[in-house]
GROMACS .gro file of C-alpha atoms in nm:
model
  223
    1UNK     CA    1   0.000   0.000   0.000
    2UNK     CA    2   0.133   0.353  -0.113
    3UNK     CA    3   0.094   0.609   0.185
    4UNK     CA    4   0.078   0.971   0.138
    5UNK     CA    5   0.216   1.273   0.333
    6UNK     CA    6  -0.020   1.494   0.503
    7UNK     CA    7  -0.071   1.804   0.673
    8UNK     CA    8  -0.266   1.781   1.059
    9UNK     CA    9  -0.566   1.924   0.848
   10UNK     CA   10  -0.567   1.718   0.561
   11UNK     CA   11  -0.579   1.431   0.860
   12UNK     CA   12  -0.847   1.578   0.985
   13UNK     CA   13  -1.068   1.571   0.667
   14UNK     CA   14  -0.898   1.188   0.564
   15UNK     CA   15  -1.093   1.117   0.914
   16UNK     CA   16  -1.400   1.265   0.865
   17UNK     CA   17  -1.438   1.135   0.503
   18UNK     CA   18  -1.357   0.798   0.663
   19UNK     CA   19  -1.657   0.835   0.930
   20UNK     CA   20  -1.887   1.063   0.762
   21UNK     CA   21  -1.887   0.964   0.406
   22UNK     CA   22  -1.812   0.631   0.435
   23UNK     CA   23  -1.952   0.502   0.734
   24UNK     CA   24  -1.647   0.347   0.942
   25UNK     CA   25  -1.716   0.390   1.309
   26UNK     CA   26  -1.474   0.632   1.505
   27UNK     CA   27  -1.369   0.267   1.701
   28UNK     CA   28  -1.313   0.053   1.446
   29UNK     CA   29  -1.007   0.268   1.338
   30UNK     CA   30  -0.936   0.273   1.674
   31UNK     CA   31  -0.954  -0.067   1.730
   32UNK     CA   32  -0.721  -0.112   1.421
   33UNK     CA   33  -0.508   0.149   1.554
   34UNK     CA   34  -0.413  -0.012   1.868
   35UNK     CA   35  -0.395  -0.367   1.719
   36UNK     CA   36  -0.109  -0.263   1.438
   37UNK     CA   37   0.021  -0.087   1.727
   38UNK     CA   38   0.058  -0.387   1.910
   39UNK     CA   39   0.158  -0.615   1.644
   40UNK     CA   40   0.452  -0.441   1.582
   41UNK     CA   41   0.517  -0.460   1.960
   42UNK     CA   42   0.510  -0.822   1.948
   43UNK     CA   43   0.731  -0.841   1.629
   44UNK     CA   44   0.995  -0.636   1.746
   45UNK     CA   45   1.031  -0.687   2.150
   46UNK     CA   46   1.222  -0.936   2.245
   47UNK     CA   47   0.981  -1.222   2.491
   48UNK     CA   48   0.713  -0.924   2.478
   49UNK     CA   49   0.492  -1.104   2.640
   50UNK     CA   50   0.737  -1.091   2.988
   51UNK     CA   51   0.736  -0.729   2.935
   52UNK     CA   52   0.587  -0.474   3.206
   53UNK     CA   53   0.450  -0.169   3.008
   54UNK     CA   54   0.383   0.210   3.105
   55UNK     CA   55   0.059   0.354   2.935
   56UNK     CA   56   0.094   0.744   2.963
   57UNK     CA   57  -0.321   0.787   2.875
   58UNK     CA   58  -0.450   1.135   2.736
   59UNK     CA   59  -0.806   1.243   2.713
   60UNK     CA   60  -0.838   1.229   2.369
   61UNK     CA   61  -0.814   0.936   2.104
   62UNK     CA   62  -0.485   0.937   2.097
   63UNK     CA   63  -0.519   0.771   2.447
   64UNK     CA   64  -0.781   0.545   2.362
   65UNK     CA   65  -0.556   0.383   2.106
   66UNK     CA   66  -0.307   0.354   2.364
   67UNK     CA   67  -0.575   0.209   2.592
   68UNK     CA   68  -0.662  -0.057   2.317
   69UNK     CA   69  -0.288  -0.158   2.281
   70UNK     CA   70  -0.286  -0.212   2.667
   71UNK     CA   71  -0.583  -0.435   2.613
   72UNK     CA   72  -0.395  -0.656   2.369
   73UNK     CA   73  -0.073  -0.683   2.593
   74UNK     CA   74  -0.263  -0.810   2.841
   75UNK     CA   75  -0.464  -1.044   2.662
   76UNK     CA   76  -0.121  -1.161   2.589
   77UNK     CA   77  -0.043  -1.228   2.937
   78UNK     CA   78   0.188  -0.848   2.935
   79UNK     CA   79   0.165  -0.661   3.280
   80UNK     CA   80   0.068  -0.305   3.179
   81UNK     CA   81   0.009  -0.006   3.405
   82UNK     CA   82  -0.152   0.320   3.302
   83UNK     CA   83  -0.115   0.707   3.419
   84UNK     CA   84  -0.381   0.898   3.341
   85UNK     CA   85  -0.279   1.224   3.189
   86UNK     CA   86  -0.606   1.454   3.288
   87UNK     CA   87  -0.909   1.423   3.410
   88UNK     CA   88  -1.134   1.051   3.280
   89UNK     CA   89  -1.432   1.294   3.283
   90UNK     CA   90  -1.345   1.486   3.048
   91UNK     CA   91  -1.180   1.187   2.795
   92UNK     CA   92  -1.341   1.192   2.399
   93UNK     CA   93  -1.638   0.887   2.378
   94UNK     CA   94  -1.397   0.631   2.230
   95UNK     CA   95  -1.163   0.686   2.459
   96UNK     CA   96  -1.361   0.666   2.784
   97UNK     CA   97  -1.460   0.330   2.639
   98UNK     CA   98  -1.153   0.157   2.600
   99UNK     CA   99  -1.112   0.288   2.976
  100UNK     CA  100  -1.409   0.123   3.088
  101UNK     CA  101  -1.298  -0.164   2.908
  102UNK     CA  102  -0.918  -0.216   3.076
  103UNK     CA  103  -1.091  -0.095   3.421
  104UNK     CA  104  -1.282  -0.406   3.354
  105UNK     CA  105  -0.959  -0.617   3.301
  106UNK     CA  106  -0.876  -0.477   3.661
  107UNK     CA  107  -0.581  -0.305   3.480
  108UNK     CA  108  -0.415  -0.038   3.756
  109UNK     CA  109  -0.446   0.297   3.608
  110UNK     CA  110  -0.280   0.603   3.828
  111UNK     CA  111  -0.370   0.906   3.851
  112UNK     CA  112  -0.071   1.153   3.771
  113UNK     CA  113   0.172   1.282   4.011
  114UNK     CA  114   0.506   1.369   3.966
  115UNK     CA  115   0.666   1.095   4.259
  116UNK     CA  116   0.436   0.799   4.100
  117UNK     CA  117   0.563   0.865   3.732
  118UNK     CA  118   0.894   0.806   3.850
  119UNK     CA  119   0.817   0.546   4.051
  120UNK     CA  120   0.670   0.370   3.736
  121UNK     CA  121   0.879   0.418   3.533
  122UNK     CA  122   1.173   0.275   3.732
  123UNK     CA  123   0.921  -0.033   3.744
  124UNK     CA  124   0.861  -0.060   3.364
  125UNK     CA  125   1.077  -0.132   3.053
  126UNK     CA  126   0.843   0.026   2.766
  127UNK     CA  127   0.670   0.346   2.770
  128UNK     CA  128   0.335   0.389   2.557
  129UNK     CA  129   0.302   0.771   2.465
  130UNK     CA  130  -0.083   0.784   2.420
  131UNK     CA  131  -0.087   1.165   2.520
  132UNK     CA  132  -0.105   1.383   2.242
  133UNK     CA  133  -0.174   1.289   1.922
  134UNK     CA  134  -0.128   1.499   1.572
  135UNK     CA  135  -0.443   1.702   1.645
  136UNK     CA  136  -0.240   1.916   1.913
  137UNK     CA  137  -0.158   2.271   1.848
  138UNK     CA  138  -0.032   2.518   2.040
  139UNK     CA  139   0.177   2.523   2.319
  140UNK     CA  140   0.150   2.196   2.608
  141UNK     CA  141  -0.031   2.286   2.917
  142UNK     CA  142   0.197   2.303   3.223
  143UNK     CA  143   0.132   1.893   3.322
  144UNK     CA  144   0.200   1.757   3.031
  145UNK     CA  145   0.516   1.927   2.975
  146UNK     CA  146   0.612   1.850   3.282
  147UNK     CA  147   0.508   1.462   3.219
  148UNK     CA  148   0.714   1.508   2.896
  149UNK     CA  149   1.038   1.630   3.091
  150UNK     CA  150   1.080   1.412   3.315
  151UNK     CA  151   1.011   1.094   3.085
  152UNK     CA  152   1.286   1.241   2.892
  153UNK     CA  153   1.533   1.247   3.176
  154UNK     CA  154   1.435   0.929   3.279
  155UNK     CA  155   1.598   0.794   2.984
  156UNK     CA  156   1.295   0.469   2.963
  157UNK     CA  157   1.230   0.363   2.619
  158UNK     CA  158   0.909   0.514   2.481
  159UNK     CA  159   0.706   0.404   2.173
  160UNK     CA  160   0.471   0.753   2.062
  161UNK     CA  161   0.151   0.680   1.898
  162UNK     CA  162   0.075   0.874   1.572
  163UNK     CA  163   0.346   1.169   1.685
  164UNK     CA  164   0.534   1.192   1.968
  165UNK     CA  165   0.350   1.398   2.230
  166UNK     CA  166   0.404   1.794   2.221
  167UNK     CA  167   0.526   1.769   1.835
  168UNK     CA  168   0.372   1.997   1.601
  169UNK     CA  169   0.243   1.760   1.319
  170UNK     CA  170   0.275   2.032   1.023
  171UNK     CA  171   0.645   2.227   1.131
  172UNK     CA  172   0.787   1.906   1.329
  173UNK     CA  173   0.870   2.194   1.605
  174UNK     CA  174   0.836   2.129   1.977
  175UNK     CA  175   0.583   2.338   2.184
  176UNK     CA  176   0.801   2.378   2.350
  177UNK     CA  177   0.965   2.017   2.426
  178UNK     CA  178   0.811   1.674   2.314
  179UNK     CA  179   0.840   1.296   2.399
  180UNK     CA  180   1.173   1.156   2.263
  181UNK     CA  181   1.063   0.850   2.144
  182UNK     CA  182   1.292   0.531   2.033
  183UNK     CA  183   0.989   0.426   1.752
  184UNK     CA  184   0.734   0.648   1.638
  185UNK     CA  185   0.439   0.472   1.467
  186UNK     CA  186   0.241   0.655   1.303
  187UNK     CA  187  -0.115   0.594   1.177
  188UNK     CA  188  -0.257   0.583   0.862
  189UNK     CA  189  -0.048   0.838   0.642
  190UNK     CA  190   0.278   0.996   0.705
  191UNK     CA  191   0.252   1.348   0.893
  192UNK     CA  192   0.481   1.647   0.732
  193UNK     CA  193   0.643   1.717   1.042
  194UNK     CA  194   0.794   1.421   1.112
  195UNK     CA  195   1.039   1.442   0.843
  196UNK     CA  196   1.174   1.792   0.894
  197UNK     CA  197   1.488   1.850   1.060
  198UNK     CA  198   1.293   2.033   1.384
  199UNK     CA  199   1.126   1.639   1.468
  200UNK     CA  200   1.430   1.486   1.463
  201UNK     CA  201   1.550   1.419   1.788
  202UNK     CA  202   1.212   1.312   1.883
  203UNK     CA  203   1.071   1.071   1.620
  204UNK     CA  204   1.327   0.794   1.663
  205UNK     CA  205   1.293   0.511   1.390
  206UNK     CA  206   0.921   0.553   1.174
  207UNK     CA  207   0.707   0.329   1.088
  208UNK     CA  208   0.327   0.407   0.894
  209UNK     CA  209   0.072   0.128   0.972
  210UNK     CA  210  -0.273   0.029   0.791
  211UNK     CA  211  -0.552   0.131   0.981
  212UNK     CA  212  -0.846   0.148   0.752
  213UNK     CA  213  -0.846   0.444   0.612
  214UNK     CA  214  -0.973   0.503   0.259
  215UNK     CA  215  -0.708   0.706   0.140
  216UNK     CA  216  -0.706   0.570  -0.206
  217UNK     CA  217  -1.042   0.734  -0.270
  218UNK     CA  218  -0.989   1.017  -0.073
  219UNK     CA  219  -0.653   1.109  -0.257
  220UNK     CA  220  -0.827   1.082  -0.601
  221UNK     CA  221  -1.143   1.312  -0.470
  222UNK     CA  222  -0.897   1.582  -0.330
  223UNK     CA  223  -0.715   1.588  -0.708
   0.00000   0.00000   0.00000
């Protein structure tokens, strides 16, 4: 499969052709989201399965795929741990449910604060970076840089979903600092930023997975 290059707003429309026009549900690419996610997981960790994994959960989807991977680790017989990045409340639909659905698992999922990060990360050998995903713009709020920091001094190994958190997706810039992730996996299509020189010492090695998206069709309506 060819993937394109896109913009954080020509994402946004490839999604909402996807659910709108086409009919996909908003979980379904979820659910394929965090099942590529973990497939590469499984391909390229060594005795995954023995692995104890760090879920840093935002509010919004990009957190719910995280949540979904964390689902599949476990079904896998992986220990996995999440820190919720926010407030549950106020997570997008999607995402609540995959939150509901590991809660149901009796996965533990923490509540930030800056001691227990670093007490779970000294506990864990991957890092999950569900945080932010390439529909974040501006600058971070003061928690999640301060999540961000200290992973990076921490030195763990972190795999970002879709864009490592706090990374612009259209000028590759940090706002101002961002995840420095080992693997970046990216969803769908290739986003701009990741490939200019600003991104990086943040992207690590990147890797584009299939998750449903009809960008075949949508490419040859937008020409």
């Amino acid at each position: 499969m060819k993937y394109a290059v896109l913009t954080a707003a020509q994402m946004r429309m490839l999604d909402h052709f996807t659910i709108k026009t086409f009919g996909v549900p908003e979980l379904s690419l979820m659910e394929c989201a965090g099942k590529e996610i973990f497939r590469f997981i499984s391909e390229y960790t060594q005795n995954f399965s023995k692995k104890n994994y760090l879920i840093l959960v935002g509010n919004g989807n990009n957190g719910g795929d995280a949540l979904v991977v964390a689902r599949h680790l476990l079904n896998n017989g992986a220990k996995c741990t999440g820190l919720l990045v926010g407030d549950s409340k106020k997570m997008s639909r999607s995402a609540r449910l995959q939150f509901k659905i590991v809660q149901n698992m009796d996965m533990i999922i923490e509540q930030y604060n800056s001691d227990k990060l670093v007490e779970l990360m000294d506990a864990h050998d991957l890092c999950i970076d569900g945080i932010l995903g390439t529909g974040f713009s501006g600058k971070l709020r003061e928690q999640a840089l301060t999540i961000i920091q200290q992973v990076n001094a921490h030195k763990i190994p972190v795999l970002a979903i879709d864009i490592p958190s706090g990374l612009n997706a259209d000028s590759g810039k940090p706002q101002p600092d961002a995840i420095k992730a080992v693997w970046t996996i990216t969803l769908g299509a290739y986003k701009k930023g990741l490939f200019l020189r600003a991104a990086r010492p943040y992207v690590g090695k990147l890797r584009v997975v299939d998750i449903g998206l009809p960008l075949n069709q949508w490419l040859k309506i937008k020409r």
